[in-house]
Amino acid sequence: MNLVFLDVDGVLNSINHLVEYSHKVGKMGHSGINYPFDPNAMLSLQTFIKSTNSKIVISSVWRLFEGHRIRLLEELSKYDLDSQVIGWTPQLPGESRGREIASFLESFESEADSFIIIDDSSDMEELLPYLIQTEAEIGLTEAHVFDALERM
């Protein structure tokens, strides 16, 4: 099974998209909870997930709040990706995102054939080689997808 550990802010929500959307509607949103996710990033994610038949594990802080989880699944469903979500990384206070992902992998009941991490942060420790790092301003792009396809 191929896994994608997915962050949200800076990946599916970009600063540039927030600014563009805010100009359209005439008010400033915050963190995707109040505005649609970046459609280009969502299409890039959809392309990658469908091309690799990957499952999604949410590693974003969005996993910690019920309203955010519901909103995330709503946005993913627009791209037929909600059914690909198989879990959420554990919250390990004081630990890095990489450690939370490693903990998920250690307790994962199936065998992960391959995995990548899509995140705008680099706190992955020993899992850094699996990171496809986005920029918060831009989010997930086709170039990231090509990089991820080469690594998967």
C-alpha atoms as one frame of an Amber mdcrd trajectory, in Angstrom:
protein
   0.000   0.000   0.000   1.232   3.485  -0.910   0.713   6.170   1.714   0.719
   9.958   1.572   1.105  11.803   4.871  -0.700  15.047   4.173  -0.453  18.493
   5.707  -3.117  21.103   4.887  -1.972  24.693   5.502   0.805  25.550   3.078
  -0.074  22.510   0.966  -3.773  22.600   0.071  -4.195  26.192   1.309  -1.633
  28.642   0.040  -1.058  32.241   0.998  -1.301  33.286  -2.659  -4.682  31.568
  -2.998  -5.916  33.220   0.202  -4.944  36.663  -1.088  -6.505  36.002  -4.501
  -9.721  34.690  -2.951  -9.868  37.575  -0.472  -9.646  40.092  -3.302 -12.536
  38.339  -5.090 -14.893  38.346  -2.116 -13.681  41.569  -0.523 -12.776  40.148
   2.870  -9.891  38.199   4.360 -10.361  34.539   5.196  -8.226  32.460   7.513
  -6.577  29.071   7.066  -8.992  27.467   4.627 -11.601  27.007   7.286 -13.364
  30.080   5.861 -12.556  29.816   2.159 -12.252  27.080  -0.481  -8.975  25.208
  -0.741  -6.682  26.063  -3.640  -8.181  24.228  -6.653  -4.776  23.888  -8.337
  -3.325  22.208  -5.255  -6.365  19.952  -4.959  -6.080  18.894  -8.614  -2.373
  18.203  -8.116  -3.164  16.034  -5.094  -5.934  14.236  -6.991  -3.567  13.518
  -9.890  -0.970  12.047  -7.569  -3.375   9.946  -5.493  -5.108   8.505  -8.553
  -1.817   7.877 -10.419  -0.260   5.964  -7.548  -3.385   4.434  -6.006  -2.246
   5.906  -2.696  -4.107   6.217   0.568  -4.021   9.404   2.627  -3.040   9.785
   6.270  -3.677  13.256   7.665  -0.669  14.604   9.564  -1.821  18.232   9.670
  -2.851  19.978  12.886  -6.277  19.976  11.239  -6.608  16.407  12.552  -6.836
  17.743  16.110 -10.119  19.665  15.740 -13.413  18.056  14.792 -14.634  21.066
  12.777 -11.395  21.138  10.824 -11.542  17.378  10.151 -15.109  17.706   8.848
 -14.165  20.679   6.654 -11.107  18.872   5.291 -13.134  15.794   4.360 -15.729
  18.041   2.674 -13.012  19.648   0.537 -11.426  16.284  -0.273 -14.829  14.896
  -1.272 -15.108  17.543  -4.012 -12.201  15.756  -5.684 -13.327  12.222  -4.795
 -10.458  11.909  -2.307 -12.296  11.624   1.021 -12.615   7.857   0.606  -8.818
   7.619   0.305  -8.289   8.901   3.860  -7.429   5.919   6.042  -6.281   7.618
   9.217  -4.744  10.411  11.219  -1.321  10.509  12.810  -1.308  10.449  16.603
  -0.809  13.613  18.596   2.439  13.308  20.524   2.871  16.516  22.552   6.382
  17.886  22.337   7.316  15.617  19.443   8.033  16.570  15.841   5.697  15.884
  12.949   8.236  13.322  11.743   8.020  11.468  15.039   4.191  11.428  14.836
   4.413   9.972  11.320   6.982   7.394  12.454   4.661   6.405  15.301   1.798
   5.902  12.846   4.014   3.743  10.629   5.161   1.657  13.615   1.572   0.881
  14.583   0.167   0.596  11.047  -1.564  -2.756  10.624  -0.762  -3.155   6.916
   2.562  -3.048   5.163   3.407   0.333   3.639   4.999  -0.444   0.268   5.992
   3.149  -0.144   5.205   6.507   1.412   5.832  10.190   1.019   5.165  13.199
   3.205   3.701  16.362   1.678   4.249  19.275   4.043   5.513  22.851   4.089
   7.443  22.171   7.286  10.692  20.217   7.501  10.511  18.813  11.060  10.683
  15.236   9.803  13.907  14.089  11.482  14.871  10.646  10.070  11.954  10.790
   7.605  13.302  13.893   5.843  14.216  11.895   2.684  10.490  11.149   2.209
   9.458  14.808   2.336   8.015  16.674  -0.626   8.316  20.166   0.813   5.939
  22.818  -0.423   6.099  26.560   0.159   3.331  28.145   2.212   2.952  30.916
  -0.369   2.378  28.532  -3.284   1.170  25.191  -1.918   1.189  21.900  -3.812
   2.043  22.204  -7.498   2.457  19.953 -10.534   6.229  20.138 -10.027   5.786
  18.623  -6.545   3.654  15.863  -8.068   6.384  15.011 -10.588   8.926  14.893
  -7.771   6.618  12.688  -5.689   5.966  10.343  -8.627   9.707   9.816  -9.023
  10.027   8.927  -5.337   6.987   6.651  -5.014
